[in-house]
Structure formats: structure tokens, C-alpha cells
Short mmCIF file of C-alpha atoms in Angstrom, two decimals:
data_model
loop_
_atom_site.label_atom_id
_atom_site.label_comp_id
_atom_site.label_asym_id
_atom_site.label_seq_id
_atom_site.Cartn_x
_atom_site.Cartn_y
_atom_site.Cartn_z
CA UNK A 1 -5.99 -22.03 -31.52
CA UNK A 2 -9.32 -21.43 -29.87
CA UNK A 3 -7.60 -20.05 -26.79
CA UNK A 4 -8.42 -16.46 -25.87
CA UNK A 5 -5.83 -13.88 -25.20
CA UNK A 6 -6.27 -10.90 -22.73
CA UNK A 7 -3.92 -8.58 -21.22
CA UNK A 8 -4.40 -6.16 -18.35
CA UNK A 9 -1.98 -3.53 -17.08
CA UNK A 10 -2.66 -1.21 -14.52
CA UNK A 11 -0.62 1.00 -11.97
CA UNK A 12 -1.45 2.19 -8.50
CA UNK A 13 0.19 4.72 -6.43
CA UNK A 14 -0.39 3.97 -2.75
CA UNK A 15 0.89 5.77 0.42
CA UNK A 16 2.16 2.60 1.82
CA UNK A 17 3.74 0.86 -1.15
CA UNK A 18 4.33 3.66 -3.68
CA UNK A 19 3.81 2.79 -7.22
CA UNK A 20 2.86 -0.57 -8.04
CA UNK A 21 2.23 -1.90 -11.77
CA UNK A 22 0.49 -5.15 -12.31
CA UNK A 23 0.26 -6.85 -15.41
CA UNK A 24 -1.95 -10.01 -16.11
CA UNK A 25 -2.01 -11.96 -19.21
CA UNK A 26 -4.65 -14.51 -19.54
CA UNK A 27 -4.54 -17.36 -22.16
CA UNK A 28 -7.87 -19.74 -22.14
CA UNK A 29 -7.50 -20.38 -18.43
CA UNK A 30 -4.01 -20.01 -17.73
CA UNK A 31 -2.60 -16.66 -15.94
CA UNK A 32 0.77 -14.96 -15.88
CA UNK A 33 1.25 -12.02 -13.70
CA UNK A 34 4.09 -9.49 -13.42
CA UNK A 35 4.38 -7.26 -10.46
CA UNK A 36 6.63 -4.28 -10.58
CA UNK A 37 7.52 -1.94 -7.74
CA UNK A 38 10.05 1.06 -7.35
CA UNK A 39 11.60 -0.16 -4.18
CA UNK A 40 13.21 -3.58 -3.48
CA UNK A 41 11.85 -3.62 -0.13
CA UNK A 42 8.26 -3.29 -1.42
CA UNK A 43 8.95 -5.97 -4.12
CA UNK A 44 10.01 -8.39 -1.27
CA UNK A 45 6.86 -7.56 0.60
CA UNK A 46 4.52 -8.10 -2.37
CA UNK A 47 6.51 -11.38 -3.17
CA UNK A 48 5.75 -12.64 0.26
CA UNK A 49 2.07 -12.76 -0.68
CA UNK A 50 2.72 -15.13 -3.67
CA UNK A 51 0.82 -18.11 -2.19
CA UNK A 52 -2.31 -15.98 -1.27
CA UNK A 53 -2.36 -14.83 -4.85
CA UNK A 54 -2.09 -18.36 -6.22
CA UNK A 55 -4.71 -19.73 -4.07
CA UNK A 56 -7.06 -16.63 -4.99
CA UNK A 57 -6.56 -17.22 -8.63
CA UNK A 58 -7.16 -20.95 -8.44
CA UNK A 59 -10.32 -20.39 -6.53
CA UNK A 60 -11.45 -18.36 -9.68
CA UNK A 61 -10.69 -21.45 -11.80
CA UNK A 62 -7.57 -20.22 -13.40
CA UNK A 63 -4.12 -21.81 -13.52
CA UNK A 64 -1.45 -19.36 -12.42
CA UNK A 65 1.53 -20.37 -14.44
CA UNK A 66 3.91 -17.60 -13.32
CA UNK A 67 4.21 -14.86 -10.97
CA UNK A 68 7.36 -12.26 -11.55
CA UNK A 69 8.21 -9.66 -9.17
CA UNK A 70 10.65 -7.02 -10.03
CA UNK A 71 12.00 -3.57 -8.89
CA UNK A 72 12.10 -0.88 -11.62
CA UNK A 73 13.12 2.78 -11.40
CA UNK A 74 10.46 5.38 -11.52
CA UNK A 75 9.60 6.86 -14.83
CA UNK A 76 11.35 10.11 -15.47
CA UNK A 77 9.09 13.10 -15.81
CA UNK A 78 9.07 14.44 -19.44
CA UNK A 79 9.99 11.08 -20.83
CA UNK A 80 8.71 9.76 -24.19
CA UNK A 81 6.74 7.16 -22.65
CA UNK A 82 4.96 9.64 -20.25
CA UNK A 83 4.29 11.90 -23.30
CA UNK A 84 2.69 9.23 -25.20
CA UNK A 85 0.55 8.01 -22.12
CA UNK A 86 -0.54 11.60 -21.58
CA UNK A 87 -1.49 12.07 -25.25
CA UNK A 88 -3.59 9.05 -25.17
CA UNK A 89 -5.40 9.96 -22.04
CA UNK A 90 -5.99 13.54 -23.39
CA UNK A 91 -7.56 12.03 -26.55
CA UNK A 92 -10.41 10.40 -24.23
CA UNK A 93 -9.39 7.06 -25.59
CA UNK A 94 -9.18 5.52 -22.20
CA UNK A 95 -12.98 5.89 -21.76
CA UNK A 96 -13.27 4.06 -24.86
CA UNK A 97 -10.97 1.14 -23.66
CA UNK A 98 -12.73 0.94 -20.32
#
């Protein structure tokens, strides 16, 4: 009951990996991570680094309960999700969250 819950979601667009979305949920000192890419080869490449991720998290004093790697289709331009995100960003709410 006294455990603190936190969630962080961010997306990166890199030249070599393409779009990578990372979601991390922290409850107390226990962590769950989800990594999503748009390409199955990139997903496999990211999954190869799971041991290094686990070690880095443990060095920070957290327990990594789960890491999930998945491949997702790219968001469709003009989709409802994209419209909502753009609306929120235009409202300058991102600065208030950070």
C-alpha cells in the first residue's frame, strides 16, 4: 500500500533503429519495461541487449520483473491518437509535465 507508482513513456526516432517506444513502470523498487519498435529485426536487436539492461537496472538498486519486446506498426498519419497527442502538445502541457 505504501509503494509509489510511476510510469514513464517516451519515443525516439533514430537513424539506425527507426522509431523506438519505451514504457517503464516502477512500483516501489520493482520495474517493468516494454520496448516497441516498427521492425522485427530491430526488435530482435534490442532484445539481444536484455542482459545488459537487467544488469544496469540492478546496479541502480531496482529489481527488473519483466522486459517485453514487441513489434508494432507505425502510427497512421491523421489517426485519432496522433491528433490527441498533437493537441496536448500544442496546449503546452508537455512543458508542465516535464
